[in-house]
JSON list of C-alpha atoms in Angstrom, two decimals:
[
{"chain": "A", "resi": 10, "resn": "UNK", "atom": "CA", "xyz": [2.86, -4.81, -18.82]},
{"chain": "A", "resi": 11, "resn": "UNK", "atom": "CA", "xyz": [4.41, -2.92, -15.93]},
{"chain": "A", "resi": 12, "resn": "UNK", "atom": "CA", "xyz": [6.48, -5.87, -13.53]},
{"chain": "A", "resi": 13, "resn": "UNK", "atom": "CA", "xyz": [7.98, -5.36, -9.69]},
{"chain": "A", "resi": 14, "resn": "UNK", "atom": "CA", "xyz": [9.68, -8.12, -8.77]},
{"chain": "A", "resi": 15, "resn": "UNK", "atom": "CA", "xyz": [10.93, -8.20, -5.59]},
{"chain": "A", "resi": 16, "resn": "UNK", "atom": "CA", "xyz": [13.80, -10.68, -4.62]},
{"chain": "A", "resi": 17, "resn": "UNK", "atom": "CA", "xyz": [16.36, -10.63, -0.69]},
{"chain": "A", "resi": 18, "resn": "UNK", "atom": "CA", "xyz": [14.08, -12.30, 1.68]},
{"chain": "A", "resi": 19, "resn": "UNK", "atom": "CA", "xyz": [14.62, -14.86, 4.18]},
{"chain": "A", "resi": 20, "resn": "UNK", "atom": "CA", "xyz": [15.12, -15.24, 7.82]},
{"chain": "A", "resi": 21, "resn": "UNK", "atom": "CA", "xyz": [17.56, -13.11, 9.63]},
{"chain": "A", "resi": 22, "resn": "UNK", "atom": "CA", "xyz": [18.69, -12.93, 13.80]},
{"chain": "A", "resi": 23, "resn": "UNK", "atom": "CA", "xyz": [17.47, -9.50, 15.34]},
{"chain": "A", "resi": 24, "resn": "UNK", "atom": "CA", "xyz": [20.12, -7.05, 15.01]},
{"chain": "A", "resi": 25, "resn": "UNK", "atom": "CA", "xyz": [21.47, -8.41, 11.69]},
{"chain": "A", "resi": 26, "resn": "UNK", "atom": "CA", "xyz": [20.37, -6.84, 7.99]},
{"chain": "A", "resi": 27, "resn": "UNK", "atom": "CA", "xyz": [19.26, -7.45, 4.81]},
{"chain": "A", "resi": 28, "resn": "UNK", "atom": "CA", "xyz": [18.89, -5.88, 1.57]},
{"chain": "A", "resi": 29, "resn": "UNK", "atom": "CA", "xyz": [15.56, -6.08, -0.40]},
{"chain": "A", "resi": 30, "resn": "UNK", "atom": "CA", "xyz": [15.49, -5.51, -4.21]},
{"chain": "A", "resi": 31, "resn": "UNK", "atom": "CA", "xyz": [13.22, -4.88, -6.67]},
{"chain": "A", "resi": 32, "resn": "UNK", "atom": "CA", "xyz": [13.33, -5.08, -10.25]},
{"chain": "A", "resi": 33, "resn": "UNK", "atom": "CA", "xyz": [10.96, -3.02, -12.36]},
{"chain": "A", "resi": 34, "resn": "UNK", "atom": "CA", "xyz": [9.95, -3.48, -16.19]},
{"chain": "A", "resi": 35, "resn": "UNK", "atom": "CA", "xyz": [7.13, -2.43, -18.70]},
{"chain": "A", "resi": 36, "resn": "UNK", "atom": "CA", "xyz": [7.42, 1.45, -17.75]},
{"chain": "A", "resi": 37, "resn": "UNK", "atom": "CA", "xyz": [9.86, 4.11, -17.69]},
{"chain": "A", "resi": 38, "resn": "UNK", "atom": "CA", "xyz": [11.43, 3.64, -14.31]},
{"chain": "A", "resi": 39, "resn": "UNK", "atom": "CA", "xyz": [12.90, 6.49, -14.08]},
{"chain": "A", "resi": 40, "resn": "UNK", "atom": "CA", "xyz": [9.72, 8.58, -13.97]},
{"chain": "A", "resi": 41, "resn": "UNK", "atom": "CA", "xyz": [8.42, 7.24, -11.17]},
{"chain": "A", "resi": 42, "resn": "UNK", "atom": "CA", "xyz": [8.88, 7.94, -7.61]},
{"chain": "A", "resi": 43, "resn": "UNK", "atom": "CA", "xyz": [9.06, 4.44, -5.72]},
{"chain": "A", "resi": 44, "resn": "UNK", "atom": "CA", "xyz": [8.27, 2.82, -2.28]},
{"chain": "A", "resi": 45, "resn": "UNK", "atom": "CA", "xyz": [8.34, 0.03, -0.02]},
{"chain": "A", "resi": 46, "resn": "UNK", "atom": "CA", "xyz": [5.06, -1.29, 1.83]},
{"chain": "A", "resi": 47, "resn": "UNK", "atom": "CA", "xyz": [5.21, -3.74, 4.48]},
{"chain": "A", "resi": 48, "resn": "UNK", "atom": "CA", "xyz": [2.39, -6.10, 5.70]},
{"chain": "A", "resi": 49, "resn": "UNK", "atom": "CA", "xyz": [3.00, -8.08, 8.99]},
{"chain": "A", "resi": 50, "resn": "UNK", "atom": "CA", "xyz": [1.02, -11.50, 9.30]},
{"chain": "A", "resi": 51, "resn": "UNK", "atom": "CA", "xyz": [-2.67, -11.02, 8.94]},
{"chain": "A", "resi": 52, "resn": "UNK", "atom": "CA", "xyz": [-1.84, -7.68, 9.58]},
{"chain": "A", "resi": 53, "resn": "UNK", "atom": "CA", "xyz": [-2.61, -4.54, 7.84]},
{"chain": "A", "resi": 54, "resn": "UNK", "atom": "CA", "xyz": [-0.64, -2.36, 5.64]},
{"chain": "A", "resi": 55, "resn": "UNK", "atom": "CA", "xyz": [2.10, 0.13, 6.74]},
{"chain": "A", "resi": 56, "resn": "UNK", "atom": "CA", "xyz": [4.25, 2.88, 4.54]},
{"chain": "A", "resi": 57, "resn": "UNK", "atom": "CA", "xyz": [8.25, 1.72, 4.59]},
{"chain": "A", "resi": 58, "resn": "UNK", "atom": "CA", "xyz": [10.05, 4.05, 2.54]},
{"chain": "A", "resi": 59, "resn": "UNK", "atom": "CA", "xyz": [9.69, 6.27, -0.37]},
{"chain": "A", "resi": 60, "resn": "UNK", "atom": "CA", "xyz": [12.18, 7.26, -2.99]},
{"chain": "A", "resi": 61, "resn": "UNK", "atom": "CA", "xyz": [12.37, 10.39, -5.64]},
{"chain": "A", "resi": 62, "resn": "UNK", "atom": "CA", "xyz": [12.83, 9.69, -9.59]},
{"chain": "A", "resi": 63, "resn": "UNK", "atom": "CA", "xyz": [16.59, 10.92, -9.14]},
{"chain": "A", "resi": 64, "resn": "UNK", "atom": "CA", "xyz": [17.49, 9.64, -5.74]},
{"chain": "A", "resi": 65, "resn": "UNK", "atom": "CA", "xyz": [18.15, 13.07, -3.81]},
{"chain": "A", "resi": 66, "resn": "UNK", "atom": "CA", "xyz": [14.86, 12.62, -1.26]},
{"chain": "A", "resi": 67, "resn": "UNK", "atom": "CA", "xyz": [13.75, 9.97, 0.56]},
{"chain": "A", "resi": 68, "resn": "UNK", "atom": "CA", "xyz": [11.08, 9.75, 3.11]},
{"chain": "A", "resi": 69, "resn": "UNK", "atom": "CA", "xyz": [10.46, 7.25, 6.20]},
{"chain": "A", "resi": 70, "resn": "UNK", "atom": "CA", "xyz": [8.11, 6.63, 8.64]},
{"chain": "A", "resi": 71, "resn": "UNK", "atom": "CA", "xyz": [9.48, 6.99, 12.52]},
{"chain": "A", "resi": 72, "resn": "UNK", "atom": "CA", "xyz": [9.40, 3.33, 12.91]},
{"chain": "A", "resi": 73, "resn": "UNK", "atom": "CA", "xyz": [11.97, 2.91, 10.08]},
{"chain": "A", "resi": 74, "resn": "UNK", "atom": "CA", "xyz": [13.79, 6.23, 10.40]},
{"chain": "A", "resi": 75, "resn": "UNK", "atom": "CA", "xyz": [17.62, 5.98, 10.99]},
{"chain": "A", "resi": 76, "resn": "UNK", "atom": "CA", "xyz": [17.61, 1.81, 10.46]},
{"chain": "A", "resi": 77, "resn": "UNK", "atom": "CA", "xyz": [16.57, 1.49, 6.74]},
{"chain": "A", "resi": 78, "resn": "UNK", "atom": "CA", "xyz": [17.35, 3.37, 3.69]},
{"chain": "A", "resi": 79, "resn": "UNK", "atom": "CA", "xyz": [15.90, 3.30, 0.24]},
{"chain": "A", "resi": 80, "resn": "UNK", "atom": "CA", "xyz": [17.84, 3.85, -2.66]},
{"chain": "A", "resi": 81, "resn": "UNK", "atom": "CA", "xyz": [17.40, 3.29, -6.56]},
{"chain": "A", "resi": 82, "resn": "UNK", "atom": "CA", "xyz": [19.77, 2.84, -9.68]},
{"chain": "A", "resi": 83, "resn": "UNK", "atom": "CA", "xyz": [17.82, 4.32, -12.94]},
{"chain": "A", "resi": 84, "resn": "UNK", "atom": "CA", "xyz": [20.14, 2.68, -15.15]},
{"chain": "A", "resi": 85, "resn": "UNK", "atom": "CA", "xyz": [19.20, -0.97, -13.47]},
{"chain": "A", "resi": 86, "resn": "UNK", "atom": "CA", "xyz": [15.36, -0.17, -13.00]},
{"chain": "A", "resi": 87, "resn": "UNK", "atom": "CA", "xyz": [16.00, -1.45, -9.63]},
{"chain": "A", "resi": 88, "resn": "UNK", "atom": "CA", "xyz": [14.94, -0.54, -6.51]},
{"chain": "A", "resi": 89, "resn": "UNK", "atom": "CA", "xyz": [16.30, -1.20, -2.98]},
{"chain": "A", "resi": 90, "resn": "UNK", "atom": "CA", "xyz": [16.04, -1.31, 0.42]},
{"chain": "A", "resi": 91, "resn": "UNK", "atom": "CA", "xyz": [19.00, -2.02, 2.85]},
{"chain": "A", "resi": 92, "resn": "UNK", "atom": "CA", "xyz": [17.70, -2.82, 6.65]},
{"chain": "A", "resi": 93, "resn": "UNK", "atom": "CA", "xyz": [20.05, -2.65, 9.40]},
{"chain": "A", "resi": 94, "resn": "UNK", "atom": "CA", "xyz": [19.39, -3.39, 12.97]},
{"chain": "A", "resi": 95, "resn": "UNK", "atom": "CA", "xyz": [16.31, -5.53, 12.14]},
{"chain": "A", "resi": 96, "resn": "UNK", "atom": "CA", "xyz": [13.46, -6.30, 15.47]},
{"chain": "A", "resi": 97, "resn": "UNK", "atom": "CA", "xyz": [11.31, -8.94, 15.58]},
{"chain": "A", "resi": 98, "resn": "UNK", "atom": "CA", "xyz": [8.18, -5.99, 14.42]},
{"chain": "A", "resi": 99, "resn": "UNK", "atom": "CA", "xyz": [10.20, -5.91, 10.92]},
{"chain": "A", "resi": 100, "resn": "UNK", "atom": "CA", "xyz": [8.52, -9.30, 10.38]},
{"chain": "A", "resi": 101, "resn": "UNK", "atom": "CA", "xyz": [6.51, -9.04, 7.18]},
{"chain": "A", "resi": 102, "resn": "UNK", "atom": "CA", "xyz": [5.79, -9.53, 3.75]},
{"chain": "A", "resi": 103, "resn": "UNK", "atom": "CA", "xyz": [7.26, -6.39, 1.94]},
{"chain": "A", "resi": 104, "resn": "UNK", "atom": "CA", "xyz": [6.03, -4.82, -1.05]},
{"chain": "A", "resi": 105, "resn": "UNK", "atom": "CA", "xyz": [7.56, -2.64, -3.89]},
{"chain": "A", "resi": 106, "resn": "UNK", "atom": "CA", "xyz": [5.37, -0.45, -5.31]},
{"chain": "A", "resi": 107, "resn": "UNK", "atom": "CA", "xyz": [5.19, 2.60, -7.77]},
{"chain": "A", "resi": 108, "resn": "UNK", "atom": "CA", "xyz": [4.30, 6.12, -6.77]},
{"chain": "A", "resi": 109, "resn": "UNK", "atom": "CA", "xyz": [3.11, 9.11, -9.11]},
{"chain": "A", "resi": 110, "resn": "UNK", "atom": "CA", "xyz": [4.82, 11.89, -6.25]},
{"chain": "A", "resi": 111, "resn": "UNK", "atom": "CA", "xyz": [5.64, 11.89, -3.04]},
{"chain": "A", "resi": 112, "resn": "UNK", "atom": "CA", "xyz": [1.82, 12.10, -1.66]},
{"chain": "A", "resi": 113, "resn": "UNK", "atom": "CA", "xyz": [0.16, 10.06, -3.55]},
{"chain": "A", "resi": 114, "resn": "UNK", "atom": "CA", "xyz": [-1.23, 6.75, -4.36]},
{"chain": "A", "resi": 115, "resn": "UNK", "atom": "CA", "xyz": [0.48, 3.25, -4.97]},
{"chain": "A", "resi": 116, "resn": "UNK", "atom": "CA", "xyz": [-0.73, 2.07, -8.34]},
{"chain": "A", "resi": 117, "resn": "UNK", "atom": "CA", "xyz": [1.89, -0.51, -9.49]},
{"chain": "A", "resi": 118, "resn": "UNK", "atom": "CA", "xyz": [3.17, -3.25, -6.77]},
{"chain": "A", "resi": 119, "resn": "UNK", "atom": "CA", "xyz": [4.78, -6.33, -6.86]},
{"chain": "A", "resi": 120, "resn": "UNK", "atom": "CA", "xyz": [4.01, -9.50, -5.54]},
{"chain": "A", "resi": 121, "resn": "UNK", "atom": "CA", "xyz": [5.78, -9.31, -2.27]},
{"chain": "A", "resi": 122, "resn": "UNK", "atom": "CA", "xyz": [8.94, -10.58, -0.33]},
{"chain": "A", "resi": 123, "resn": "UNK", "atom": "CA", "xyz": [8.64, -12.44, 3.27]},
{"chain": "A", "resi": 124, "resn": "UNK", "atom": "CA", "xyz": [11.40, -11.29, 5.72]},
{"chain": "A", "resi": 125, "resn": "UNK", "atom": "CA", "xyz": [11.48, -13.08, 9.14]},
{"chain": "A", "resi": 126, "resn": "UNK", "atom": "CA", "xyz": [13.12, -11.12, 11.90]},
{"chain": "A", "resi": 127, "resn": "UNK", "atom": "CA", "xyz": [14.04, -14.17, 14.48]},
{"chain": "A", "resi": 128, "resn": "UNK", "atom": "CA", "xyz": [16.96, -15.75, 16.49]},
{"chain": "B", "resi": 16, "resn": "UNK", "atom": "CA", "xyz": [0.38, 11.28, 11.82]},
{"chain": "B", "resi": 17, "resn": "UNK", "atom": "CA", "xyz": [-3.16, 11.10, 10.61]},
{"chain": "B", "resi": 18, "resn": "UNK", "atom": "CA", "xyz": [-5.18, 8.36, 12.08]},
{"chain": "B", "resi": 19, "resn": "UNK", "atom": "CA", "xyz": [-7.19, 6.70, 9.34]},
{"chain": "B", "resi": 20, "resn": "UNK", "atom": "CA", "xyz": [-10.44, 4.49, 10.99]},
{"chain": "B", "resi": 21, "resn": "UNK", "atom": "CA", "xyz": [-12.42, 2.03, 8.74]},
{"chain": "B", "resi": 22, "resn": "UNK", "atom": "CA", "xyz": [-15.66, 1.12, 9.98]},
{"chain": "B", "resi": 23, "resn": "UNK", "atom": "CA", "xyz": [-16.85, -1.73, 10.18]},
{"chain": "B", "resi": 24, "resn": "UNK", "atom": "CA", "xyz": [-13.69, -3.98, 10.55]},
{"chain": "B", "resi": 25, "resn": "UNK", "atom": "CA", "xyz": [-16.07, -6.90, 8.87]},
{"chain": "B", "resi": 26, "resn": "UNK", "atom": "CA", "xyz": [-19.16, -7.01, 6.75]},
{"chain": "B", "resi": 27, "resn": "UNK", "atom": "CA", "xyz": [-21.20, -10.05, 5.81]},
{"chain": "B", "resi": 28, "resn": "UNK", "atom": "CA", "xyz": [-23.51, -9.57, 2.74]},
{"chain": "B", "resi": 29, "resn": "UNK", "atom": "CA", "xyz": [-25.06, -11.50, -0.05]},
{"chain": "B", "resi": 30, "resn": "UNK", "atom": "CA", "xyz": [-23.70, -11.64, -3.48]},
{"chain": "B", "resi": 31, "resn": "UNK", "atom": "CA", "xyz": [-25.63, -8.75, -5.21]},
{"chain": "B", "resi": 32, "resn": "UNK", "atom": "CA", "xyz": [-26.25, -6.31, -1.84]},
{"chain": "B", "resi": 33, "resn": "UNK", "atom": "CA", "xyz": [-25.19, -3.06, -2.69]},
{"chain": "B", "resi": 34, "resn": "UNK", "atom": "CA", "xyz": [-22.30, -1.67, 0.31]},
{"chain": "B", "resi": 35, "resn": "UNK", "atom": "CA", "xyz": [-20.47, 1.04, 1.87]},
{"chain": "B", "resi": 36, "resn": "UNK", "atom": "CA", "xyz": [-17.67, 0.78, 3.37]},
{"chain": "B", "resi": 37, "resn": "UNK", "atom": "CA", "xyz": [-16.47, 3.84, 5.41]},
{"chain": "B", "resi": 38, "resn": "UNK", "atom": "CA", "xyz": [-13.17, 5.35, 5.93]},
{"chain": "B", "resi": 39, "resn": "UNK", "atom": "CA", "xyz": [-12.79, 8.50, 8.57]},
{"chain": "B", "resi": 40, "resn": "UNK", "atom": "CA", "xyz": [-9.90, 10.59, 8.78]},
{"chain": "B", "resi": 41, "resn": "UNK", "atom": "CA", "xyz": [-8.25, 12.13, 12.26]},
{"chain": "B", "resi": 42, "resn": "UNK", "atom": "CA", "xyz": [-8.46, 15.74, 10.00]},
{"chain": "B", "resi": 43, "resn": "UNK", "atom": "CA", "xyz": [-9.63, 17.25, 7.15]},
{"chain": "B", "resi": 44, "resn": "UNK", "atom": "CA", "xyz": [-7.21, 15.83, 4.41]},
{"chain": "B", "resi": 45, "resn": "UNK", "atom": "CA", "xyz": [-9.47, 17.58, 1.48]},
{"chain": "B", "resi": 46, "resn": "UNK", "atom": "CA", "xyz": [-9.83, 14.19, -1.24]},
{"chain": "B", "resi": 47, "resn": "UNK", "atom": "CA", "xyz": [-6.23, 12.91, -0.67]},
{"chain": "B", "resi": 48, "resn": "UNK", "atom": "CA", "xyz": [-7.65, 9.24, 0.02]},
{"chain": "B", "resi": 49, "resn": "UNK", "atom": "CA", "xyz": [-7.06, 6.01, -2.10]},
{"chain": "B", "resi": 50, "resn": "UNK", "atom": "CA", "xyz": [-9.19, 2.80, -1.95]},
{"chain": "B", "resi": 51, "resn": "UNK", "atom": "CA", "xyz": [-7.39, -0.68, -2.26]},
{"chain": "B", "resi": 52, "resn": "UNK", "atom": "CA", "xyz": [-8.40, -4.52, -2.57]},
{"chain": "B", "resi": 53, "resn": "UNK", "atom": "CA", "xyz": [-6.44, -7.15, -1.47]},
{"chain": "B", "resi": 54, "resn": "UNK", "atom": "CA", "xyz": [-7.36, -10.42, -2.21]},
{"chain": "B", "resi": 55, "resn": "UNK", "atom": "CA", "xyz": [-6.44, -13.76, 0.11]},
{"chain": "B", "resi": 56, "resn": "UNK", "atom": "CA", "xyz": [-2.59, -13.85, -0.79]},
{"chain": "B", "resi": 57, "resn": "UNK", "atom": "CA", "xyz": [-2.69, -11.45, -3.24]},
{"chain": "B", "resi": 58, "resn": "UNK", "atom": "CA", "xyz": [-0.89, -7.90, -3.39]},
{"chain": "B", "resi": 59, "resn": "UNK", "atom": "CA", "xyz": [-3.29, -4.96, -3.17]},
{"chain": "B", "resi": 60, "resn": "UNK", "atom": "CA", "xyz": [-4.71, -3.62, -6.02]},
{"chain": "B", "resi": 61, "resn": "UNK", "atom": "CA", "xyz": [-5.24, 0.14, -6.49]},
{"chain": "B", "resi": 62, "resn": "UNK", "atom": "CA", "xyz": [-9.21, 0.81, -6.85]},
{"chain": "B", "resi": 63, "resn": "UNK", "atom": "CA", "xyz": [-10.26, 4.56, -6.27]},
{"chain": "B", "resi": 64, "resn": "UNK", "atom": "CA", "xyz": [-8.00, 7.13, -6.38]},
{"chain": "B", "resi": 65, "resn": "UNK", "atom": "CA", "xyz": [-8.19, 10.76, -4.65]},
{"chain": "B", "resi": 66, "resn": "UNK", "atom": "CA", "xyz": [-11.75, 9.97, -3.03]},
{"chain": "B", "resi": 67, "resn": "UNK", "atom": "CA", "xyz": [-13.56, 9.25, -6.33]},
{"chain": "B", "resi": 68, "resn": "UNK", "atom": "CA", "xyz": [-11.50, 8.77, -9.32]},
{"chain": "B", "resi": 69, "resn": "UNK", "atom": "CA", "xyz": [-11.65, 6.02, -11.38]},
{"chain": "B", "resi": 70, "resn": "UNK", "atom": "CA", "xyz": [-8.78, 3.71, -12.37]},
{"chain": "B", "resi": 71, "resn": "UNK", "atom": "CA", "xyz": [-8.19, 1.68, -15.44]},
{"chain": "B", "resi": 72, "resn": "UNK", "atom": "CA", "xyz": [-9.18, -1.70, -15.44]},
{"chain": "B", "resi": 73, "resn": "UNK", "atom": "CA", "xyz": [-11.56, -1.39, -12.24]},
{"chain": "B", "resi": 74, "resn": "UNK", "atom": "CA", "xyz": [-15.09, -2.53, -12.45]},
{"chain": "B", "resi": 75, "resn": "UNK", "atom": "CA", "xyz": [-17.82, 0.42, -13.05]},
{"chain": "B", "resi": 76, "resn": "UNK", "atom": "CA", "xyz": [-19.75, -1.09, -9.84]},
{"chain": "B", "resi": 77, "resn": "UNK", "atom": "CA", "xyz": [-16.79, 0.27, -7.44]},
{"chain": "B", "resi": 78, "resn": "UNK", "atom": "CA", "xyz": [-16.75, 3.84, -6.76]},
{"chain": "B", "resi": 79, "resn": "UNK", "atom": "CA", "xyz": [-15.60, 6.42, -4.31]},
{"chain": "B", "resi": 80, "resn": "UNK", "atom": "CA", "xyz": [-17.34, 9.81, -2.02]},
{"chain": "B", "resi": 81, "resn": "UNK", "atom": "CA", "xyz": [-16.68, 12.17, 0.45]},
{"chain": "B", "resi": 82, "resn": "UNK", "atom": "CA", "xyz": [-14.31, 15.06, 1.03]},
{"chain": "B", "resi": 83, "resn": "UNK", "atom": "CA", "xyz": [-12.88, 16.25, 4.19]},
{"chain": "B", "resi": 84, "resn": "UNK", "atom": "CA", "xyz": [-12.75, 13.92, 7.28]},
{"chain": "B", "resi": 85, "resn": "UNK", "atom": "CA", "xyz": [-15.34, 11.15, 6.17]},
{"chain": "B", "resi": 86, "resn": "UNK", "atom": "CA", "xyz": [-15.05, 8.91, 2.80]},
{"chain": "B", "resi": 87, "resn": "UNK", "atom": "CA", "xyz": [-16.76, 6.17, 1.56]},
{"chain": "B", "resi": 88, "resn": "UNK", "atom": "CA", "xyz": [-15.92, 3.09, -0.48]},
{"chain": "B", "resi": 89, "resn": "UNK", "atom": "CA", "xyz": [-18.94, 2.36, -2.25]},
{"chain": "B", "resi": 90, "resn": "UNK", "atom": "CA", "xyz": [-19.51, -1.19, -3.91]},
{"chain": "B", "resi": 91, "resn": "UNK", "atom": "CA", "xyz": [-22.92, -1.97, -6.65]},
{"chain": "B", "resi": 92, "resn": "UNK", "atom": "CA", "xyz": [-24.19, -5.59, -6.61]},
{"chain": "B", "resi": 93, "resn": "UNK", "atom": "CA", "xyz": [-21.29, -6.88, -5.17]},
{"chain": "B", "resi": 94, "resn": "UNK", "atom": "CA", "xyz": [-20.19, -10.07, -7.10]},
{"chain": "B", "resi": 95, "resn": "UNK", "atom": "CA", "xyz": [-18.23, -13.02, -5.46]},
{"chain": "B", "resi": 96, "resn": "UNK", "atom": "CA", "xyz": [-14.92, -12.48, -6.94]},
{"chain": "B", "resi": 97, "resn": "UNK", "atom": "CA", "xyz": [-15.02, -8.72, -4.38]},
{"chain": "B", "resi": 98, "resn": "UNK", "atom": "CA", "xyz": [-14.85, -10.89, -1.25]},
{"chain": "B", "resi": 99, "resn": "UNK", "atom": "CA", "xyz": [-12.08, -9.40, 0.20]},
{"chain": "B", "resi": 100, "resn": "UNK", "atom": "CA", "xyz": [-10.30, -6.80, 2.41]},
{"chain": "B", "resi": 101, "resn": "UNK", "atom": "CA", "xyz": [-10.68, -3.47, 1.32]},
{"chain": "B", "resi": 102, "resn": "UNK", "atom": "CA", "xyz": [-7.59, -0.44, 2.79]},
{"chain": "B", "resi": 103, "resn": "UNK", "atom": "CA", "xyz": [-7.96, 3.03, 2.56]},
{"chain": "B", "resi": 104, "resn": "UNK", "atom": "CA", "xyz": [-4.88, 5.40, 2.36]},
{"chain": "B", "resi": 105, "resn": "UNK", "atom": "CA", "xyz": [-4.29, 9.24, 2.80]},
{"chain": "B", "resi": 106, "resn": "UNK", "atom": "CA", "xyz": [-1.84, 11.24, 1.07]},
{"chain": "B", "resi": 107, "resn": "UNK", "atom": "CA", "xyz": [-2.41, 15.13, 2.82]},
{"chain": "B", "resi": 108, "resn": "UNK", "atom": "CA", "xyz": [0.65, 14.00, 4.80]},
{"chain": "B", "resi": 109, "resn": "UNK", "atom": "CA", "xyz": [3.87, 12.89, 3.58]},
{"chain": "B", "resi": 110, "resn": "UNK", "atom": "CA", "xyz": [4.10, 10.64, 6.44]},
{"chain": "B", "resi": 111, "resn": "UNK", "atom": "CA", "xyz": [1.32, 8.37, 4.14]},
{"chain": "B", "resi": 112, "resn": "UNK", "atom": "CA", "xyz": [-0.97, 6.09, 6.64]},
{"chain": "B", "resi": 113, "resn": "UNK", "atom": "CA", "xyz": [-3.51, 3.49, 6.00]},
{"chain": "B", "resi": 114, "resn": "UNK", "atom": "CA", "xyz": [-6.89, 2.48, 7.54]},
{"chain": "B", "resi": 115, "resn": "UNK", "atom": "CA", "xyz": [-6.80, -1.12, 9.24]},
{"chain": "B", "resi": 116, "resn": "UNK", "atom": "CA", "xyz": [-9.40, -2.47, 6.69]},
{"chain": "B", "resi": 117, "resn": "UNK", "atom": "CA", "xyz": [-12.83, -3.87, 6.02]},
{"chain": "B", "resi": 118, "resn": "UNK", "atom": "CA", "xyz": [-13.38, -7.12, 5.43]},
{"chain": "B", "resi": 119, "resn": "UNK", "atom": "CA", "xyz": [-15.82, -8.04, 3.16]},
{"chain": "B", "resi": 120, "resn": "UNK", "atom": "CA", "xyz": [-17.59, -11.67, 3.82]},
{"chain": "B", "resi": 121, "resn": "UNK", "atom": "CA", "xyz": [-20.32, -13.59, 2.03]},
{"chain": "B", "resi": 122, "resn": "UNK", "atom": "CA", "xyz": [-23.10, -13.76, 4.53]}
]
C-alpha cells in the first residue's frame, strides 16, 4: 500500500522558515517524480514544487520561485521541502504527492501538513 | 499560465441525478486534464486521468470527455458518498494549474 506521510508543520513568524518532509513507502521511490501541493483554508488547490527521480530538475511556480526548494534523498524515500522567507499567503495545508513525469497527474498523496505563516 | 475555469462553482442534485461538471481551459491543452475528489477533510483523490482514462479503484459511474479547450467531469446516478468538491488539473504546461472546483451538494 503506497504511504506519504508528511511531518514539519506548525506555526512560524513571517520571514522565518521551515522544512516540510515527507516519507514515502509501498512503492519504489525512486521511480517517481514527486511534488508538493498546497491548499489554503477553504481554498482551492495550488502546484508548490516538483522534483525529478534523481534530483537534477526541479520546477516552481512564480509564487514560490527563489523562496522554496524541493529536494529528495532516494536512499531515505523522503521527500522535502525547505521554505525560507515565509508570508502570511504560505498559510496552508500542504500536500506530498507522487507524479508519473513532470506534466502529469498526482496519483499518490498524503494526508497533509498545516503550516501557519503568523507573528 | 493556463487559466483553468470550472463551471458551476456549486451544484445541488438528488442522490441518483446523473451530472456534468465542466472544466474550460484558457487554450487548447489537447487531453492533458485530470479530474480529482476531495472529500470534507480529506486529501484529493485522483479520479480521471488525461480527459477520460480510467483509474484503479474508481467507481465505473465516474467518467471523463472532451479534448481541446472544454472537458467534462461526468458523474452516473450519483450516490451520497460523491458529495463533494470535485478539481480539475492541466498538465500541457509545466507550470501545472488547477480549476477552483465544483461543489457537489445534495439538493
Amino acid at each position: 500500500e503506497v504511504q506519504l506521510v508528511e511531518s514539519g508543520g506548525g506555526l512560524v513568524q513571517p520571514g522565518r522558515s521551515l522544512k516540510l518532509s515527507c516519507a514515502a513507502s509501498g512503492f519504489t521511490f525512486s521511480n517517481y517524480y514527486m511534488a508538493w501541493v498546497r491548499q489554503a483554508p477553504k481554498k482551492g488547490l495550488e502546484w508548490v514544487a516538483t522534483i525529478s527521480t534523481s534530483g537534477s530538475r526541479t520546477y516552481y511556480p512564480d509564487s514560490v520561485k527563489g523562496r522554496f526548494t524541493i529536494s529528495r534523498d532516494n536512499a531515505k524515500s523522503s521527500l522535502y521541502l525547505q521554505m525560507n522567507s515565509l508570508k502570511s499567503e504560505d498559510t496552508a495545508t500542504y500536500y506530498c504527492a507522487s507524479q508519473p513525469g513532470p506534466r502529469a497527474f498526482f496519483d499518490y498523496w498524503g494526508q497533509g501538513v498545516m503550516v501557519t505563516v503568523s507573528s | 499560465n493556463i487559466v483553468l475555469t470550472q463551471s458551476p462553482a456549486t451544484l445541488s442534485v438528488t442522490p441518483g441525478e446523473s451530472v456534468s461538471l465542466s472544466c474550460r481551459a484558457s487554450q487548447s491543452i489537447s487531453t492533458s486534464i485530470h479530474w480529482y475528489q476531495q472529500k470534507s477533510n480529506e486529501s484529493p483523490r485522483l479520479l480521471i486521468k488525461y480527459a477520460s482514462q480510467s483509474i484503479s479503484g474508481i467507481p465505473s459511474r465516474f467518467s471523463g470527455s472532451g479534448s481541446g479547450t472544454d472537458f467534462t467531469l461526468s458523474i452516473n446516478r450519483v450516490e451520497s458518498e460523491d458529495f463533494s468538491i470535485y478539481y480539475c488539473q492541466q498538465s500541457y504546461s509545466s507550470l501545472l494549474t488547477f480549476g477552483s472546483g465544483t461543489k457537489l451538494e445534495i439538493k
